[in-house]
mmCIF file of C-alpha atoms in Angstrom:
data_model
loop_
_atom_site.group_PDB
_atom_site.id
_atom_site.type_symbol
_atom_site.label_atom_id
_atom_site.label_comp_id
_atom_site.label_asym_id
_atom_site.label_seq_id
_atom_site.Cartn_x
_atom_site.Cartn_y
_atom_site.Cartn_z
ATOM 1 C CA UNK A 681 -12.419 -12.917 -22.566
ATOM 2 C CA UNK A 682 -11.082 -9.429 -23.103
ATOM 3 C CA UNK A 683 -9.700 -7.046 -20.532
ATOM 4 C CA UNK A 684 -9.216 -3.381 -21.296
ATOM 5 C CA UNK A 685 -5.655 -2.820 -20.106
ATOM 6 C CA UNK A 686 -6.252 0.949 -20.254
ATOM 7 C CA UNK A 687 -8.918 1.035 -17.541
ATOM 8 C CA UNK A 688 -7.931 1.895 -14.003
ATOM 9 C CA UNK A 689 -7.635 -0.807 -11.370
ATOM 10 C CA UNK A 690 -10.864 0.174 -9.647
ATOM 11 C CA UNK A 691 -12.837 -0.136 -12.890
ATOM 12 C CA UNK A 692 -11.133 -3.459 -13.591
ATOM 13 C CA UNK A 693 -12.662 -4.872 -10.409
ATOM 14 C CA UNK A 694 -15.941 -2.953 -10.691
ATOM 15 C CA UNK A 695 -15.221 -0.910 -7.568
ATOM 16 C CA UNK A 696 -15.808 2.784 -6.924
ATOM 17 C CA UNK A 697 -12.667 4.916 -7.075
ATOM 18 C CA UNK A 698 -12.341 5.537 -3.335
ATOM 19 C CA UNK A 699 -9.756 4.985 -0.632
ATOM 20 C CA UNK A 700 -12.133 2.844 1.402
ATOM 21 C CA UNK A 701 -12.484 -0.446 -0.430
ATOM 22 C CA UNK A 702 -14.866 -3.300 0.227
ATOM 23 C CA UNK A 703 -12.195 -5.943 0.771
ATOM 24 C CA UNK A 704 -14.577 -8.856 0.244
ATOM 25 C CA UNK A 705 -15.771 -7.401 -3.070
ATOM 26 C CA UNK A 706 -12.164 -6.813 -4.126
ATOM 27 C CA UNK A 707 -11.160 -10.354 -3.208
ATOM 28 C CA UNK A 708 -14.202 -11.829 -4.955
ATOM 29 C CA UNK A 709 -13.652 -9.791 -8.128
ATOM 30 C CA UNK A 710 -9.973 -10.732 -8.125
ATOM 31 C CA UNK A 711 -10.682 -14.457 -7.873
ATOM 32 C CA UNK A 712 -13.325 -14.226 -10.591
ATOM 33 C CA UNK A 713 -11.071 -12.313 -12.977
ATOM 34 C CA UNK A 714 -8.004 -14.374 -12.148
ATOM 35 C CA UNK A 715 -9.879 -17.576 -12.926
ATOM 36 C CA UNK A 716 -11.023 -16.179 -16.287
ATOM 37 C CA UNK A 717 -7.638 -14.836 -17.414
ATOM 38 C CA UNK A 718 -5.279 -17.425 -15.968
ATOM 39 C CA UNK A 719 -2.824 -18.423 -18.704
ATOM 40 C CA UNK A 720 -3.548 -22.135 -18.197
ATOM 41 C CA UNK A 721 -7.096 -21.532 -19.458
ATOM 42 C CA UNK A 722 -5.618 -20.223 -22.700
ATOM 43 C CA UNK A 723 -2.829 -22.773 -23.170
ATOM 44 C CA UNK A 724 -4.585 -24.368 -26.161
ATOM 45 C CA UNK A 725 -4.800 -21.067 -28.059
ATOM 46 C CA UNK A 726 -2.300 -19.568 -30.522
ATOM 47 C CA UNK A 727 0.810 -17.851 -29.112
ATOM 48 C CA UNK A 728 -0.597 -14.343 -29.556
ATOM 49 C CA UNK A 729 -3.626 -15.275 -27.455
ATOM 50 C CA UNK A 730 -1.401 -16.868 -24.825
ATOM 51 C CA UNK A 731 0.659 -13.675 -24.602
ATOM 52 C CA UNK A 732 -2.516 -11.614 -24.278
ATOM 53 C CA UNK A 733 -3.733 -13.904 -21.489
ATOM 54 C CA UNK A 734 -0.385 -13.430 -19.732
ATOM 55 C CA UNK A 735 -0.778 -9.640 -20.010
ATOM 56 C CA UNK A 736 -4.295 -9.850 -18.596
ATOM 57 C CA UNK A 737 -3.167 -12.046 -15.697
ATOM 58 C CA UNK A 738 -0.273 -9.695 -14.965
ATOM 59 C CA UNK A 739 -2.608 -6.683 -14.987
ATOM 60 C CA UNK A 740 -5.121 -8.392 -12.694
ATOM 61 C CA UNK A 741 -2.381 -9.423 -10.246
ATOM 62 C CA UNK A 742 -0.814 -5.959 -10.207
ATOM 63 C CA UNK A 743 -4.199 -4.317 -9.714
ATOM 64 C CA UNK A 744 -5.023 -6.617 -6.810
ATOM 65 C CA UNK A 745 -1.648 -6.059 -5.110
ATOM 66 C CA UNK A 746 -2.084 -2.301 -5.487
ATOM 67 C CA UNK A 747 -5.651 -2.034 -4.221
ATOM 68 C CA UNK A 748 -5.455 -4.456 -1.327
ATOM 69 C CA UNK A 749 -2.742 -2.510 0.534
ATOM 70 C CA UNK A 750 -3.927 0.845 1.856
ATOM 71 C CA UNK A 751 -0.704 2.773 1.249
ATOM 72 C CA UNK A 752 -0.233 1.517 -2.295
ATOM 73 C CA UNK A 753 -3.945 2.193 -2.927
ATOM 74 C CA UNK A 754 -3.459 5.766 -1.676
ATOM 75 C CA UNK A 755 -0.435 6.307 -3.914
ATOM 76 C CA UNK A 756 -2.396 4.908 -6.856
ATOM 77 C CA UNK A 757 -5.342 7.222 -6.143
ATOM 78 C CA UNK A 758 -2.941 10.161 -6.034
ATOM 79 C CA UNK A 759 -1.491 9.062 -9.371
ATOM 80 C CA UNK A 760 -4.985 8.802 -10.866
ATOM 81 C CA UNK A 761 -5.710 12.290 -9.519
ATOM 82 C CA UNK A 762 -2.631 13.647 -11.263
ATOM 83 C CA UNK A 763 -0.809 14.293 -7.998
ATOM 84 C CA UNK A 764 2.819 13.327 -7.679
ATOM 85 C CA UNK A 765 3.198 12.332 -4.052
ATOM 86 C CA UNK A 766 6.849 13.332 -4.419
ATOM 87 C CA UNK A 767 8.007 10.552 -2.168
ATOM 88 C CA UNK A 768 11.617 10.930 -3.275
ATOM 89 C CA UNK A 769 11.656 14.650 -3.950
ATOM 90 C CA UNK A 770 9.162 16.175 -1.528
ATOM 91 C CA UNK A 771 10.274 15.257 1.934
ATOM 92 C CA UNK A 772 8.946 18.445 3.528
ATOM 93 C CA UNK A 773 7.154 17.567 6.718
ATOM 94 C CA UNK A 774 5.980 19.583 9.648
ATOM 95 C CA UNK A 775 8.676 20.237 12.242
ATOM 96 C CA UNK A 776 6.559 18.402 14.834
ATOM 97 C CA UNK A 777 6.394 15.265 12.719
ATOM 98 C CA UNK A 778 10.122 15.401 11.962
ATOM 99 C CA UNK A 779 10.912 15.742 15.663
ATOM 100 C CA UNK A 780 8.649 12.819 16.419
ATOM 101 C CA UNK A 781 10.416 10.781 13.749
ATOM 102 C CA UNK A 782 13.820 11.637 15.214
ATOM 103 C CA UNK A 783 12.621 10.640 18.677
ATOM 104 C CA UNK A 784 11.259 7.331 17.354
ATOM 105 C CA UNK A 785 14.478 6.602 15.467
ATOM 106 C CA UNK A 786 16.550 7.349 18.561
ATOM 107 C CA UNK A 787 14.295 5.143 20.691
ATOM 108 C CA UNK A 788 14.560 2.316 18.163
ATOM 109 C CA UNK A 789 18.336 2.623 18.039
ATOM 110 C CA UNK A 790 18.602 2.659 21.830
ATOM 111 C CA UNK A 791 16.350 -0.396 22.150
ATOM 112 C CA UNK A 792 18.269 -2.182 19.410
ATOM 113 C CA UNK A 793 21.628 -1.465 21.033
ATOM 114 C CA UNK A 794 20.270 -2.592 24.414
ATOM 115 C CA UNK A 795 18.736 -5.695 22.794
ATOM 116 C CA UNK A 796 15.457 -4.682 24.468
ATOM 117 C CA UNK A 797 12.840 -6.763 22.687
ATOM 118 C CA UNK A 798 10.035 -5.526 24.924
ATOM 119 C CA UNK A 799 10.807 -1.877 24.149
ATOM 120 C CA UNK A 800 11.025 -2.586 20.409
ATOM 121 C CA UNK A 801 7.624 -4.265 20.538
ATOM 122 C CA UNK A 802 6.166 -1.283 22.425
ATOM 123 C CA UNK A 803 7.569 1.092 19.800
ATOM 124 C CA UNK A 804 6.114 -1.078 17.046
ATOM 125 C CA UNK A 805 2.694 -0.963 18.722
ATOM 126 C CA UNK A 806 2.872 2.832 19.116
ATOM 127 C CA UNK A 807 3.734 3.208 15.446
ATOM 128 C CA UNK A 808 0.895 0.894 14.437
ATOM 129 C CA UNK A 809 -1.527 2.966 16.501
ATOM 130 C CA UNK A 810 -0.275 6.235 15.001
ATOM 131 C CA UNK A 811 -0.527 4.649 11.552
ATOM 132 C CA UNK A 812 -4.182 3.748 12.122
ATOM 133 C CA UNK A 813 -4.886 7.376 12.916
ATOM 134 C CA UNK A 814 -3.120 8.477 9.742
ATOM 135 C CA UNK A 815 -5.030 5.933 7.645
ATOM 136 C CA UNK A 816 -8.232 7.421 9.044
ATOM 137 C CA UNK A 817 -6.996 10.863 8.006
ATOM 138 C CA UNK A 818 -6.140 9.488 4.571
ATOM 139 C CA UNK A 819 -9.646 8.103 4.131
ATOM 140 C CA UNK A 820 -11.111 11.443 5.195
ATOM 141 C CA UNK A 821 -8.821 13.306 2.781
ATOM 142 C CA UNK A 822 -9.733 11.110 -0.187
ATOM 143 C CA UNK A 823 -13.324 10.086 0.303
ATOM 144 C CA UNK A 824 -14.917 12.963 2.205
ATOM 145 C CA UNK A 825 -12.793 16.053 1.621
ATOM 146 C CA UNK A 826 -11.355 15.154 -1.802
ATOM 147 C CA UNK A 827 -8.195 16.933 -0.616
ATOM 148 C CA UNK A 828 -5.380 15.341 -2.591
ATOM 149 C CA UNK A 829 -2.766 17.702 -1.187
ATOM 150 C CA UNK A 830 -3.442 16.567 2.378
ATOM 151 C CA UNK A 831 -3.683 12.977 1.177
ATOM 152 C CA UNK A 832 -0.242 13.254 -0.443
ATOM 153 C CA UNK A 833 1.299 14.670 2.746
ATOM 154 C CA UNK A 834 -0.344 11.945 4.828
ATOM 155 C CA UNK A 835 0.904 9.269 2.425
ATOM 156 C CA UNK A 836 4.460 10.606 2.776
ATOM 157 C CA UNK A 837 4.119 10.421 6.553
ATOM 158 C CA UNK A 838 2.906 6.847 6.317
ATOM 159 C CA UNK A 839 5.881 5.952 4.139
ATOM 160 C CA UNK A 840 8.210 7.233 6.864
ATOM 161 C CA UNK A 841 6.309 5.284 9.486
ATOM 162 C CA UNK A 842 6.234 2.040 7.512
ATOM 163 C CA UNK A 843 9.973 2.300 6.937
ATOM 164 C CA UNK A 844 10.506 2.710 10.668
ATOM 165 C CA UNK A 845 8.253 -0.270 11.376
ATOM 166 C CA UNK A 846 10.383 -2.355 8.998
ATOM 167 C CA UNK A 847 13.493 -1.222 10.866
ATOM 168 C CA UNK A 848 11.912 -2.388 14.115
ATOM 169 C CA UNK A 849 10.934 -5.708 12.503
ATOM 170 C CA UNK A 850 14.517 -6.157 11.308
ATOM 171 C CA UNK A 851 15.875 -5.338 14.757
ATOM 172 C CA UNK A 852 13.508 -7.836 16.378
ATOM 173 C CA UNK A 853 14.435 -10.482 13.841
ATOM 174 C CA UNK A 854 18.147 -9.898 14.435
ATOM 175 C CA UNK A 855 17.636 -10.248 18.180
ATOM 176 C CA UNK A 856 15.773 -13.554 17.723
ATOM 177 C CA UNK A 857 18.702 -15.102 15.848
#
């Protein structure tokens, strides 16, 4: 069993390089590959072969983790397309989106301070709904329009939103304790 560690994650699983992924095909390919490269299957081989099997298993696991989550898949597609999403350096967003973010952050802080679980859950649901819309835009940008610039901006927006959702999750968890 040989895996080309230079091929991209989509090729590794025999999937087209697209944002929309057939999740069942991904899962099936992962289980098939994982079973073939699992280090236990190579335990009887010389050390060099065991190390190679460990590299293969690591690559397969990393590829699966990357492709199964939409945001990490988007960032990976941008990387493959030679686009630096600039998540740390390019924080330029439209004024409307930044205002919306500020309003959400203020609402989260107010609900947290008031220990208002119901309001936090409503905010979480609103964010999830807005995120679904952005994931639809991301799919359109990648698969139909092939517009990596818009995809990168949308990915940055989703990063902001996911961070805010984690803040809400943390606030809810703190209130449950």
